[in-house]
Amino acid sequence: MEQELIERFREIVGAKYAITDQTLITPYLLEERGIFHGRTPLLLRPSSPQEISLIMQLASQTRTPIVPQGGNTGLVGGQQPDERGESVLLSMERLNKIRAINLEGSFVVVEAGVILQDLQKKVDESGRFFPLSLASEGSCQIGGNLSSNAGGTAVLAYGNMRDLCLGLEVVLPDGRLLDDLRFVKKDNSGYDLKNLFIGAEGTLGIITAAVLKIFPKMKAKAIALVGLHSPENALEFLSLAQEYGGGMVTGFELMGNLSFQMALDYKMCEKSPFEQKHEWYVLMNISSLQGNDEAFSVLSIILEKALKRAVIEDAIVAQSLKQQHFFWQLREAISSAQKLAGGSIKHDIAVPLASIPDFIAKAALIVEDVAPGARVVCFGHMGDGNLHYNVTQPIGADTTAFLQLWSKMNHRIHRLVMDYQGAFSAEHGIGQLKREELRSFKSPVALDIMRGIKKTLDPLGIMNPGKVL
Amino acid sequence: MEQELIERFREIVGAKYAITDQTLITPYLLEERGIFHGRTPLLLRPSSPQEISLIMQLASQTRTPIVPQGGNTGLVGGQQPDERGESVLLSMERLNKIRAINLEGSFVVVEAGVILQDLQKKVDESGRFFPLSLASEGSCQIGGNLSSNAGGTAVLAYGNMRDLCLGLEVVLPDGRLLDDLRFVKKDNSGYDLKNLFIGAEGTLGIITAAVLKIFPKMKAKAIALVGLHSPENALEFLSLAQEYGGGMVTGFELMGNLSFQMALDYKMCEKSPFEQKHEWYVLMNISSLQGNDEAFSVLSIILEKALKRAVIEDAIVAQSLKQQHFFWQLREAISSAQKLAGGSIKHDIAVPLASIPDFIAKAALIVEDVAPGARVVCFGHMGDGNLHYNVTQPIGADTTAFLQLWSKMNHRIHRLVMDYQGAFSAEHGIGQLKREELRSFKSPVALDIMRGIKKTLDPLGIMNPGKVL
């Protein structure tokens, strides 16, 4: 990149926030799974939509590719520049203002660089609740959550980021600012633009701010860890829970016995809270606006009915906030725990609920066929049909050789998922990692429309190139 | 239209379903408010997506405009051809199959021509609940509900049609079939196409089928009719209801005293159920998955707290299913009742909840300025900030002269709405009626993106021309 161009970008954000020193840039180029190794000559850290607007105007004039980045927690390489080193990396971290918390209207206005956990805390302090919750909440940013249409553990009761968003502010690839910040739930004045940018992984424009819904705070929570025999039973149990708990069922996470055991080991628990081992485990949250009595009474009704009908084998109701917290820590520890067991090939899939048992049975055969002896670590947001169906290398196997099976394994598992008309990327997006899968599994008509939209909004192709399409 | 072209369309759907007899066509050209008087030489009644695909292929080849029509209950003329008589009218009524009801996955697959009430009934018979509910549910169709992103009375708890839809099947303007029927809640594989077609009022393609969410059936409902003093109080009451009822608050309708009185008169009630008159009324539903005890207990808690804090003046809890039904009939009767009082200028607006009292006060001044003596009939889905702010002619005034104030009144009320960053079309859409308003109030950047999308998907401009854009 020519020095003159770097100077022109520098003028927009100020010398301090236009970084060319590679030692300072490096942390922005490292990502969680270590799969992508991008390069960039220039990192920009703008502080406002107006600066981003100027950046995009200059980028358009000079056809400079721009890669926006939030908290850099994405798992598919969407936030990383490619290896050619021609893209400018644009960190959103300085757009970190919560512009408004409106209690009567039940919404907040937040900038893209606000860290999810900071937003959760501020909303909590205001007496309300912002439901989005995921393992990386301490560092991921709202802009990234929107661009990847983040899901997580609260989707069951509150929906994903798309459902939580009322409106957006976006800088378009040509630098124009789209002010589509809406404060009402109902607005049928023209095409829905918001949902184009949500989940587009920064390929259509840069989300700079959003209006997000907030909710009444639950007064109490009752949590049970449940042991059961099969995915079929887990499905029946979910159905029962929703019949008697409805919207009070705010979490329903499935864990295979291996996931559960790995999490116990990782948390250094010498023994399981259960007397016996079970094939499958469910972590269930029941939340109440009324208080403890209601939460525990509804939880009891559900557990009693499930035990009576032999849908579940055993259940432990958390007796303290500490124990509640511990149960969730176990669930959140699975990803980290898995790392200790060697290389893992990951899947982030969804299938219709009724197909989960069948999928789990058939996927196991594929795993054994592609990598005999590999260990299935299956867990996830069962209430949404969303499983992180991960495959850990056989004990003692060569990690590099095992990981070379990644594409093959993915492709076969994803083909199975598509047989059920499921999703081969349920919540992590496409990024760089799943572009081939998108071409293989998305309908040609859908791909064609996507390309048309991309061309309309980003005719020069400078907006996060090489991602999604 | 040339006879030869009519013949070619006729060959696709069969002689019986290609109608040129104007006496048979006329009912399709009459709409609720009698504002739009379209013409067409040909009405087609296809029976499948495949036939519609062939129709659109022929329409593309011959550049013939196509106007899709559902139950013909739209209020903005979106489903009506224009007066030039060059468009073919395409009725969706024969695509009326419910393709699947999937209880475990909690979804249904329905064709566009299914009547909303028929779907509600079938889902009810299956032991589940489909929440979309509106005054025209006996004749409106799912395709129209999707194309207009229908709202209604259940949005508060369940969301609008956009929120209820998992996936679509769409015939594009060039005749290609987009199969985007999805059966999972989480799918982040590429741009969101579904939401482009939802709310596009048939200008981007023809929705032929959809996957819609269904819900556990509520076991009991408690309903109260509440009298209160002011919109401020209604707002406080809503906040209180949601604090203690959360998702159990499944209806919260506001009615001004004039709306309420008109409805009582229309239903020929000699006296109000209340001992005293109130300035405002709220109809509130509390639904429970547990049963009557919970529903009535939560309703009591809310009413007691509201009475104690003097947020409400009086409340009548419906004592029987019959009385519950009657309370809702009153609410639903307002539109019909209003017709008997002469001409009305209608608004379908939304403002952020906190701004409702201020809006109501300021809008009254505008009404008095534009049409002195006109009567405000203000009612609507307060929980969503969505009011049908209608203005009935002064007693004894000339209806025609009064209705000539329509545009002027609309424009001033809508400008006020936009001052609050509200919506000038909350749930009815743009159609033909509000195209000028769209040009006035939508941001130029948003309009430009909309035009780009329209051009990408419908380059020949044959898809429901003259609507929205």
Short mmCIF file of C-alpha atoms in Angstrom, two decimals, chain B:
data_model
loop_
_atom_site.label_atom_id
_atom_site.label_comp_id
_atom_site.label_asym_id
_atom_site.label_seq_id
_atom_site.Cartn_x
_atom_site.Cartn_y
_atom_site.Cartn_z
CA MET B 1 -54.27 -7.01 -24.03
CA GLU B 2 -54.02 -9.09 -27.12
CA GLN B 3 -56.18 -12.17 -27.37
CA GLU B 4 -53.19 -14.29 -28.24
CA LEU B 5 -51.45 -13.40 -24.99
CA ILE B 6 -54.58 -14.15 -22.99
CA GLU B 7 -54.67 -17.56 -24.70
CA ARG B 8 -51.10 -18.29 -23.70
CA PHE B 9 -51.87 -17.48 -20.04
CA ARG B 10 -55.03 -19.56 -20.31
CA GLU B 11 -53.06 -22.58 -21.43
CA ILE B 12 -51.04 -22.47 -18.24
CA VAL B 13 -53.89 -22.50 -15.72
CA GLY B 14 -56.64 -24.12 -17.81
CA ALA B 15 -59.68 -22.47 -19.36
CA LYS B 16 -61.74 -22.58 -16.18
CA TYR B 17 -59.21 -20.58 -14.20
CA ALA B 18 -58.40 -17.82 -16.68
CA ILE B 19 -61.26 -15.38 -16.34
CA THR B 20 -62.05 -12.51 -18.67
CA ASP B 21 -65.74 -12.08 -17.82
CA GLN B 22 -65.84 -8.72 -16.06
CA THR B 23 -68.85 -9.61 -13.90
CA LEU B 24 -66.80 -12.44 -12.42
CA ILE B 25 -63.73 -10.24 -12.06
CA THR B 26 -65.50 -7.33 -10.35
CA PRO B 27 -65.53 -8.79 -6.79
CA TYR B 28 -61.73 -9.01 -6.96
CA LEU B 29 -61.56 -5.31 -7.81
CA LEU B 30 -63.64 -4.04 -4.90
CA GLU B 31 -61.76 -3.28 -1.71
CA GLU B 32 -62.86 -2.58 1.84
CA ARG B 33 -62.55 1.20 1.85
CA GLY B 34 -63.71 1.80 -1.74
CA ILE B 35 -60.74 4.05 -2.47
CA PHE B 36 -59.11 2.10 -5.31
CA HIS B 37 -60.85 1.23 -8.57
CA GLY B 38 -58.51 -0.95 -10.58
CA ARG B 39 -59.09 -2.64 -13.91
CA THR B 40 -57.78 -5.84 -15.45
CA PRO B 41 -58.51 -7.77 -18.65
CA LEU B 42 -57.59 -11.10 -17.10
CA LEU B 43 -57.85 -12.86 -13.74
CA LEU B 44 -55.72 -15.98 -13.29
CA ARG B 45 -56.36 -18.52 -10.55
CA PRO B 46 -53.37 -20.87 -10.61
CA SER B 47 -53.23 -23.93 -8.39
CA SER B 48 -49.50 -24.45 -7.82
CA PRO B 49 -46.11 -22.75 -7.57
CA GLN B 50 -45.25 -24.45 -10.87
CA GLU B 51 -48.13 -22.75 -12.66
CA ILE B 52 -47.14 -19.42 -11.14
CA SER B 53 -43.61 -20.03 -12.32
CA LEU B 54 -44.84 -20.51 -15.89
CA ILE B 55 -47.04 -17.42 -15.59
CA MET B 56 -44.07 -15.30 -14.51
CA GLN B 57 -41.91 -16.71 -17.30
CA LEU B 58 -44.52 -15.67 -19.83
CA ALA B 59 -45.02 -12.33 -18.11
CA SER B 60 -41.27 -11.69 -18.29
CA GLN B 61 -41.07 -12.61 -21.98
CA THR B 62 -43.98 -10.32 -22.80
CA ARG B 63 -43.35 -7.65 -20.14
CA THR B 64 -46.82 -8.11 -18.75
CA PRO B 65 -47.40 -6.59 -15.30
CA ILE B 66 -48.66 -9.07 -12.69
CA VAL B 67 -50.59 -8.12 -9.54
CA PRO B 68 -50.77 -10.90 -6.93
CA GLN B 69 -53.80 -10.90 -4.65
CA GLY B 70 -54.59 -12.77 -1.43
CA GLY B 71 -57.84 -12.34 0.47
CA ASN B 72 -58.23 -8.80 -0.87
CA THR B 73 -58.46 -7.32 2.63
CA GLY B 74 -55.48 -4.94 2.34
CA LEU B 75 -56.15 -1.33 3.30
CA VAL B 76 -53.60 0.48 1.11
CA GLY B 77 -54.45 -0.80 -2.37
CA GLY B 78 -51.43 -3.09 -2.63
CA GLN B 79 -53.54 -5.95 -3.96
CA GLN B 80 -55.35 -3.92 -6.62
CA PRO B 81 -54.29 -3.35 -10.24
CA ASP B 82 -54.15 0.24 -11.40
CA GLU B 83 -56.77 1.86 -13.60
CA ARG B 84 -54.92 1.45 -16.87
CA GLY B 85 -56.13 -2.11 -17.19
CA GLU B 86 -52.83 -3.54 -18.45
CA SER B 87 -52.03 -5.80 -15.48
CA VAL B 88 -53.01 -9.42 -15.04
CA LEU B 89 -54.55 -10.11 -11.64
CA LEU B 90 -53.26 -13.28 -10.00
CA SER B 91 -55.44 -14.72 -7.26
CA MET B 92 -53.65 -17.01 -4.84
CA GLU B 93 -56.84 -18.56 -3.45
CA ARG B 94 -56.34 -22.02 -4.99
CA LEU B 95 -52.96 -22.50 -3.34
CA ASN B 96 -54.75 -23.40 -0.16
CA LYS B 97 -53.06 -26.52 1.15
CA ILE B 98 -51.63 -26.91 4.61
CA ARG B 99 -48.71 -29.06 3.54
CA ALA B 100 -47.60 -30.17 7.00
CA ILE B 101 -48.22 -29.68 10.70
CA ASN B 102 -45.10 -30.70 12.59
CA LEU B 103 -45.72 -30.84 16.34
CA GLU B 104 -42.24 -31.89 17.48
CA GLY B 105 -40.59 -29.18 15.39
CA SER B 106 -43.32 -26.65 16.28
CA PHE B 107 -43.94 -25.49 12.73
CA VAL B 108 -46.47 -25.70 9.91
CA VAL B 109 -45.90 -25.51 6.18
CA VAL B 110 -48.72 -23.61 4.49
CA GLU B 111 -49.47 -22.35 1.04
CA ALA B 112 -50.06 -18.68 0.43
CA GLY B 113 -53.77 -18.96 -0.29
CA VAL B 114 -54.70 -20.55 3.04
CA ILE B 115 -57.16 -18.36 4.94
CA LEU B 116 -55.77 -17.25 8.30
CA GLN B 117 -58.77 -18.50 10.28
CA ASP B 118 -58.54 -21.92 8.62
CA LEU B 119 -54.93 -22.16 9.70
CA GLN B 120 -55.77 -21.04 13.24
CA LYS B 121 -58.44 -23.77 13.43
CA LYS B 122 -56.29 -26.57 12.03
CA VAL B 123 -53.45 -25.73 14.39
CA ASP B 124 -55.88 -25.53 17.29
CA GLU B 125 -57.24 -28.98 16.42
CA SER B 126 -53.68 -30.30 16.50
CA GLY B 127 -53.35 -29.09 20.10
CA ARG B 128 -51.19 -26.08 19.35
CA PHE B 129 -51.66 -22.36 18.77
CA PHE B 130 -50.99 -20.05 15.83
CA PRO B 131 -51.04 -16.54 17.27
CA LEU B 132 -51.58 -14.15 14.35
CA SER B 133 -54.99 -12.58 14.86
CA LEU B 134 -56.64 -9.65 13.15
CA ALA B 135 -60.09 -8.34 12.35
CA SER B 136 -60.07 -9.73 8.80
CA GLU B 137 -58.89 -13.21 9.78
CA GLY B 138 -61.96 -14.85 8.30
CA SER B 139 -60.94 -13.87 4.78
CA CYS B 140 -57.33 -12.70 4.67
CA GLN B 141 -54.73 -15.16 3.41
CA ILE B 142 -51.33 -16.19 4.68
CA GLY B 143 -49.58 -14.89 1.56
CA GLY B 144 -51.10 -11.46 2.09
CA ASN B 145 -50.28 -11.61 5.79
CA LEU B 146 -46.65 -12.25 4.87
CA SER B 147 -46.50 -9.72 2.05
CA SER B 148 -47.83 -7.04 4.36
CA ASN B 149 -45.94 -8.29 7.44
CA ALA B 150 -49.26 -8.41 9.28
CA GLY B 151 -49.48 -7.42 12.91
CA GLY B 152 -52.75 -7.44 14.84
CA THR B 153 -53.51 -8.04 18.45
CA ALA B 154 -51.00 -10.76 19.37
CA VAL B 155 -47.81 -8.97 18.36
CA LEU B 156 -47.13 -7.95 21.94
CA ALA B 157 -46.49 -11.52 23.02
CA TYR B 158 -45.68 -13.36 19.77
CA GLY B 159 -44.41 -10.78 17.28
CA ASN B 160 -45.60 -9.94 13.79
CA MET B 161 -45.65 -12.16 10.72
CA ARG B 162 -41.93 -11.60 10.19
CA ASP B 163 -41.26 -13.02 13.63
CA LEU B 164 -43.55 -15.98 13.03
CA CYS B 165 -41.95 -17.06 9.77
CA LEU B 166 -39.04 -19.50 9.48
CA GLY B 167 -38.80 -19.71 5.71
CA LEU B 168 -40.46 -19.03 2.37
CA GLU B 169 -41.05 -20.43 -1.06
CA VAL B 170 -41.14 -17.63 -3.63
CA VAL B 171 -41.62 -17.39 -7.38
CA LEU B 172 -39.31 -14.65 -8.64
CA PRO B 173 -40.36 -12.14 -11.31
CA ASP B 174 -38.40 -14.14 -13.92
CA GLY B 175 -40.26 -17.32 -12.99
CA ARG B 176 -37.51 -19.06 -11.03
CA LEU B 177 -38.56 -20.76 -7.82
CA LEU B 178 -36.66 -19.81 -4.68
CA ASP B 179 -36.97 -22.68 -2.22
CA ASP B 180 -36.07 -21.05 1.06
CA LEU B 181 -38.41 -23.14 3.20
CA ARG B 182 -36.42 -23.54 6.40
CA PHE B 183 -37.38 -25.68 9.37
CA VAL B 184 -34.89 -24.45 11.92
CA LYS B 185 -34.81 -21.29 14.01
CA LYS B 186 -31.11 -20.79 13.55
CA ASP B 187 -29.61 -20.58 10.09
CA ASN B 188 -26.71 -18.20 9.44
CA SER B 189 -25.79 -19.40 5.98
CA GLY B 190 -25.78 -16.23 3.94
CA TYR B 191 -27.90 -13.13 3.56
CA ASP B 192 -31.40 -13.15 4.94
CA LEU B 193 -33.64 -13.34 1.87
CA LYS B 194 -36.87 -14.23 3.64
CA ASN B 195 -37.22 -10.80 5.20
CA LEU B 196 -36.84 -9.09 1.83
CA PHE B 197 -40.02 -10.70 0.54
CA ILE B 198 -41.94 -10.37 3.82
CA GLY B 199 -43.47 -6.91 3.80
CA ALA B 200 -42.55 -6.24 0.14
CA GLU B 201 -46.23 -6.29 -0.82
CA GLY B 202 -45.66 -8.53 -3.82
CA THR B 203 -43.27 -6.13 -5.55
CA LEU B 204 -40.23 -8.42 -5.45
CA GLY B 205 -41.79 -11.82 -6.10
CA ILE B 206 -44.77 -13.99 -5.27
CA ILE B 207 -44.72 -15.85 -1.96
CA THR B 208 -46.25 -19.27 -2.64
CA ALA B 209 -45.67 -21.06 0.67
CA ALA B 210 -44.17 -20.52 4.10
CA VAL B 211 -42.93 -22.30 7.20
CA LEU B 212 -44.58 -20.73 10.24
CA LYS B 213 -43.97 -21.24 13.95
CA ILE B 214 -46.67 -22.71 16.18
CA PHE B 215 -46.82 -22.49 19.97
CA PRO B 216 -48.05 -24.42 23.00
CA LYS B 217 -51.71 -23.73 23.58
CA MET B 218 -52.48 -21.59 26.57
CA LYS B 219 -54.57 -23.45 29.13
CA ALA B 220 -56.43 -20.43 30.42
CA LYS B 221 -57.09 -16.79 29.80
CA ALA B 222 -58.13 -14.02 32.15
CA ILE B 223 -59.41 -10.81 30.63
CA ALA B 224 -60.07 -7.42 32.14
CA LEU B 225 -61.65 -4.30 30.77
CA VAL B 226 -60.10 -1.36 32.54
CA GLY B 227 -61.13 2.30 32.82
CA LEU B 228 -58.44 4.88 33.32
CA HIS B 229 -57.86 8.57 33.17
CA SER B 230 -55.09 9.28 30.66
CA PRO B 231 -52.64 7.82 28.16
CA GLU B 232 -49.92 8.41 30.78
CA ASN B 233 -51.82 6.09 33.10
CA ALA B 234 -52.24 3.53 30.33
CA LEU B 235 -48.49 3.60 29.85
CA GLU B 236 -47.83 3.08 33.56
CA PHE B 237 -50.39 0.31 33.60
CA LEU B 238 -48.69 -1.45 30.68
CA SER B 239 -45.34 -1.20 32.38
CA LEU B 240 -46.79 -2.66 35.57
CA ALA B 241 -48.53 -5.46 33.66
CA GLN B 242 -45.31 -6.44 31.93
CA GLU B 243 -43.32 -6.28 35.11
CA TYR B 244 -45.61 -8.81 36.78
CA GLY B 245 -47.00 -10.64 33.77
CA GLY B 246 -44.17 -10.65 31.21
CA GLY B 247 -45.01 -12.92 28.32
CA MET B 248 -48.36 -13.75 29.93
CA VAL B 249 -49.64 -10.32 28.84
CA THR B 250 -50.94 -11.45 25.46
CA GLY B 251 -53.12 -8.47 24.66
CA PHE B 252 -53.12 -4.81 25.61
CA GLU B 253 -55.50 -2.69 23.55
CA LEU B 254 -56.16 0.97 24.17
CA MET B 255 -59.49 2.62 23.37
CA GLY B 256 -60.40 6.29 23.66
CA ASN B 257 -63.80 7.01 25.19
CA LEU B 258 -65.33 7.88 21.82
CA SER B 259 -64.11 4.59 20.28
CA PHE B 260 -65.54 2.73 23.25
CA GLN B 261 -68.89 4.50 23.10
CA MET B 262 -69.18 3.92 19.35
CA ALA B 263 -68.51 0.22 19.87
CA LEU B 264 -71.14 0.00 22.63
CA ASP B 265 -73.68 1.69 20.39
CA TYR B 266 -72.80 -0.56 17.49
CA LYS B 267 -73.26 -3.67 19.62
CA MET B 268 -76.55 -2.12 20.80
CA CYS B 269 -75.57 -2.15 24.46
CA GLU B 270 -77.91 0.09 26.35
CA LYS B 271 -75.42 0.71 29.10
CA SER B 272 -71.71 0.52 29.60
CA PRO B 273 -70.39 -2.29 31.79
CA PHE B 274 -68.79 0.47 33.89
CA GLU B 275 -70.68 2.50 36.48
CA GLN B 276 -68.91 5.67 35.46
CA LYS B 277 -67.48 6.96 32.21
CA HIS B 278 -63.75 6.98 31.82
CA GLU B 279 -61.55 8.93 29.47
CA TRP B 280 -59.68 5.86 28.29
CA TYR B 281 -60.13 2.10 28.36
CA VAL B 282 -57.72 -0.81 28.14
CA LEU B 283 -58.58 -4.37 27.22
CA MET B 284 -55.98 -6.70 28.69
CA ASN B 285 -55.44 -10.43 28.20
CA ILE B 286 -53.47 -12.54 30.63
CA SER B 287 -52.77 -16.05 29.34
CA SER B 288 -51.43 -19.00 31.29
CA LEU B 289 -49.92 -22.32 30.34
CA GLN B 290 -50.70 -23.63 33.83
CA GLY B 291 -54.40 -22.94 34.06
CA ASN B 292 -57.12 -20.66 35.42
CA ASP B 293 -55.57 -20.26 38.86
CA GLU B 294 -52.40 -18.76 37.51
CA ALA B 295 -54.12 -16.57 34.93
CA PHE B 296 -56.53 -15.04 37.45
CA SER B 297 -53.92 -14.76 40.16
CA VAL B 298 -51.52 -12.82 37.91
CA LEU B 299 -54.36 -10.65 36.63
CA SER B 300 -55.38 -9.89 40.25
CA ILE B 301 -51.85 -8.98 41.26
CA ILE B 302 -51.58 -6.54 38.36
CA LEU B 303 -55.01 -4.97 38.92
CA GLU B 304 -54.52 -4.65 42.68
CA LYS B 305 -51.19 -2.94 42.31
CA ALA B 306 -52.58 -0.63 39.64
CA LEU B 307 -55.64 0.31 41.73
CA LYS B 308 -53.53 0.85 44.83
CA ARG B 309 -51.20 3.17 42.97
CA ALA B 310 -54.20 4.93 41.36
CA VAL B 311 -52.90 4.07 37.91
CA ILE B 312 -56.36 2.81 36.91
CA GLU B 313 -59.83 3.95 37.96
CA ASP B 314 -61.88 0.79 37.60
CA ALA B 315 -61.57 -2.74 36.25
CA ILE B 316 -64.03 -5.44 35.25
CA VAL B 317 -62.71 -8.99 35.08
CA ALA B 318 -64.67 -11.06 32.57
CA GLN B 319 -66.55 -13.74 34.52
CA SER B 320 -67.29 -16.14 31.69
CA LEU B 321 -65.99 -17.12 28.29
CA LYS B 322 -69.02 -15.34 26.90
CA GLN B 323 -68.09 -12.12 28.62
CA GLN B 324 -64.45 -12.50 27.51
CA HIS B 325 -65.66 -12.87 23.97
CA PHE B 326 -67.94 -9.87 24.32
CA PHE B 327 -65.10 -7.63 25.53
CA TRP B 328 -63.08 -8.53 22.45
CA GLN B 329 -66.08 -8.05 20.20
CA LEU B 330 -66.33 -4.50 21.49
CA ARG B 331 -62.71 -3.88 20.58
CA GLU B 332 -63.06 -5.43 17.14
CA ALA B 333 -66.29 -3.52 16.44
CA ILE B 334 -64.69 -0.08 16.49
CA SER B 335 -63.82 0.02 12.78
CA SER B 336 -67.34 -0.98 11.73
CA ALA B 337 -68.93 1.30 14.31
CA GLN B 338 -66.93 4.21 13.00
CA LYS B 339 -68.41 3.80 9.53
CA LEU B 340 -71.88 4.65 10.86
CA ALA B 341 -70.60 7.98 12.12
CA GLY B 342 -69.67 9.23 8.63
CA GLY B 343 -66.42 9.57 6.76
CA SER B 344 -63.13 8.89 8.52
CA ILE B 345 -59.54 9.78 7.76
CA LYS B 346 -57.36 6.91 8.91
CA HIS B 347 -53.88 6.62 10.30
CA ASP B 348 -51.96 3.48 11.15
CA ILE B 349 -49.04 4.81 13.08
CA ALA B 350 -46.54 3.76 15.72
CA VAL B 351 -44.52 5.91 18.09
CA PRO B 352 -42.13 4.85 20.83
CA LEU B 353 -44.20 3.91 23.89
CA ALA B 354 -42.94 6.75 26.02
CA SER B 355 -44.09 9.26 23.40
CA ILE B 356 -47.69 8.06 23.15
CA PRO B 357 -49.20 10.59 25.60
CA ASP B 358 -47.34 13.47 24.01
CA PHE B 359 -48.31 12.31 20.53
CA ILE B 360 -51.99 12.02 21.44
CA ALA B 361 -52.01 15.55 22.90
CA LYS B 362 -50.26 17.14 19.94
CA ALA B 363 -52.16 15.19 17.28
CA ALA B 364 -55.44 16.49 18.72
CA LEU B 365 -54.28 20.04 18.04
CA ILE B 366 -53.46 19.16 14.44
CA VAL B 367 -56.89 17.57 13.94
CA GLU B 368 -58.63 20.65 15.29
CA ASP B 369 -56.52 22.86 13.06
CA VAL B 370 -57.08 20.86 9.86
CA ALA B 371 -60.73 19.96 10.44
CA PRO B 372 -62.35 21.89 13.29
CA GLY B 373 -64.97 19.79 15.05
CA ALA B 374 -63.72 16.47 13.71
CA ARG B 375 -63.84 13.61 16.20
CA VAL B 376 -60.79 11.58 17.15
CA VAL B 377 -61.35 7.83 17.29
CA CYS B 378 -58.10 6.64 18.77
CA PHE B 379 -57.57 2.97 19.54
CA GLY B 380 -55.06 0.25 18.89
CA HIS B 381 -52.33 -2.07 19.94
CA MET B 382 -50.82 0.07 22.64
CA GLY B 383 -48.39 -2.63 23.73
CA ASP B 384 -46.66 -2.16 20.37
CA GLY B 385 -46.95 1.63 20.31
CA ASN B 386 -49.29 1.12 17.36
CA LEU B 387 -52.40 3.29 17.23
CA HIS B 388 -55.13 3.47 14.66
CA TYR B 389 -55.48 7.19 15.06
CA ASN B 390 -58.62 7.80 13.05
CA VAL B 391 -60.50 11.04 12.55
CA THR B 392 -64.24 10.99 11.97
CA GLN B 393 -66.01 13.89 10.30
CA PRO B 394 -67.71 16.54 12.45
CA ILE B 395 -71.34 15.71 13.19
CA GLY B 396 -73.47 16.79 10.25
CA ALA B 397 -70.54 17.79 8.06
CA ASP B 398 -70.32 17.05 4.35
CA THR B 399 -68.53 13.71 3.99
CA THR B 400 -67.00 14.37 0.58
CA ALA B 401 -65.63 17.74 1.62
CA PHE B 402 -64.25 16.23 4.81
CA LEU B 403 -62.53 13.36 3.01
CA GLN B 404 -60.80 15.83 0.71
CA LEU B 405 -58.72 16.70 3.76
CA TRP B 406 -57.31 13.14 3.80
CA SER B 407 -53.84 13.90 2.36
CA LYS B 408 -53.40 17.10 4.30
CA MET B 409 -54.41 15.48 7.59
CA ASN B 410 -52.27 12.40 6.92
CA HIS B 411 -49.27 14.43 6.04
CA ARG B 412 -49.38 16.57 9.15
CA ILE B 413 -50.06 13.66 11.49
CA HIS B 414 -47.31 11.63 9.83
CA ARG B 415 -44.86 14.49 10.17
CA LEU B 416 -45.60 14.55 13.88
CA VAL B 417 -45.07 10.77 14.03
CA MET B 418 -41.70 11.14 12.33
CA ASP B 419 -40.69 13.78 14.88
CA TYR B 420 -40.81 10.92 17.39
CA GLN B 421 -38.97 8.64 14.95
CA GLY B 422 -42.10 6.55 14.70
CA ALA B 423 -43.69 4.76 11.76
CA PHE B 424 -46.24 6.33 9.41
CA SER B 425 -47.30 2.85 8.37
CA ALA B 426 -47.08 0.54 11.34
CA GLU B 427 -48.85 -2.52 10.01
CA HIS B 428 -50.86 -1.83 6.85
CA GLY B 429 -47.96 -1.16 4.48
CA ILE B 430 -47.50 1.34 1.65
CA GLY B 431 -49.39 -0.05 -1.37
CA GLN B 432 -50.70 2.78 -3.53
CA LEU B 433 -52.05 4.83 -0.63
CA LYS B 434 -48.81 5.85 1.03
CA ARG B 435 -46.31 6.07 -1.82
CA GLU B 436 -46.12 9.84 -1.53
CA GLU B 437 -45.62 9.56 2.21
CA LEU B 438 -42.81 7.09 1.63
CA ARG B 439 -41.07 9.57 -0.68
CA SER B 440 -41.58 12.37 1.85
CA PHE B 441 -40.55 10.60 5.02
CA LYS B 442 -38.17 7.78 4.18
CA SER B 443 -34.50 8.67 4.08
CA PRO B 444 -33.14 9.13 0.54
CA VAL B 445 -30.43 6.57 1.29
CA ALA B 446 -32.99 3.95 2.32
CA LEU B 447 -35.11 4.71 -0.75
CA ASP B 448 -32.07 4.36 -2.95
CA ILE B 449 -31.23 0.94 -1.51
CA MET B 450 -34.85 -0.13 -1.93
CA ARG B 451 -34.77 0.92 -5.60
CA GLY B 452 -31.53 -0.99 -6.09
CA ILE B 453 -33.06 -4.14 -4.64
CA LYS B 454 -36.18 -3.76 -6.73
CA LYS B 455 -34.06 -3.40 -9.86
CA THR B 456 -31.97 -6.43 -8.97
CA LEU B 457 -34.93 -8.72 -8.41
CA ASP B 458 -37.38 -7.25 -10.91
CA PRO B 459 -35.35 -5.54 -13.64
CA LEU B 460 -38.35 -5.39 -16.00
CA GLY B 461 -40.61 -3.81 -13.38
CA ILE B 462 -43.46 -6.26 -14.00
CA MET B 463 -44.02 -7.30 -10.38
CA ASN B 464 -46.95 -5.42 -8.87
CA PRO B 465 -45.93 -2.11 -10.45
CA GLY B 466 -46.95 1.19 -8.91
CA LYS B 467 -46.91 -0.19 -5.38
CA VAL B 468 -44.52 0.76 -2.58
CA LEU B 469 -41.82 2.46 -4.71
#
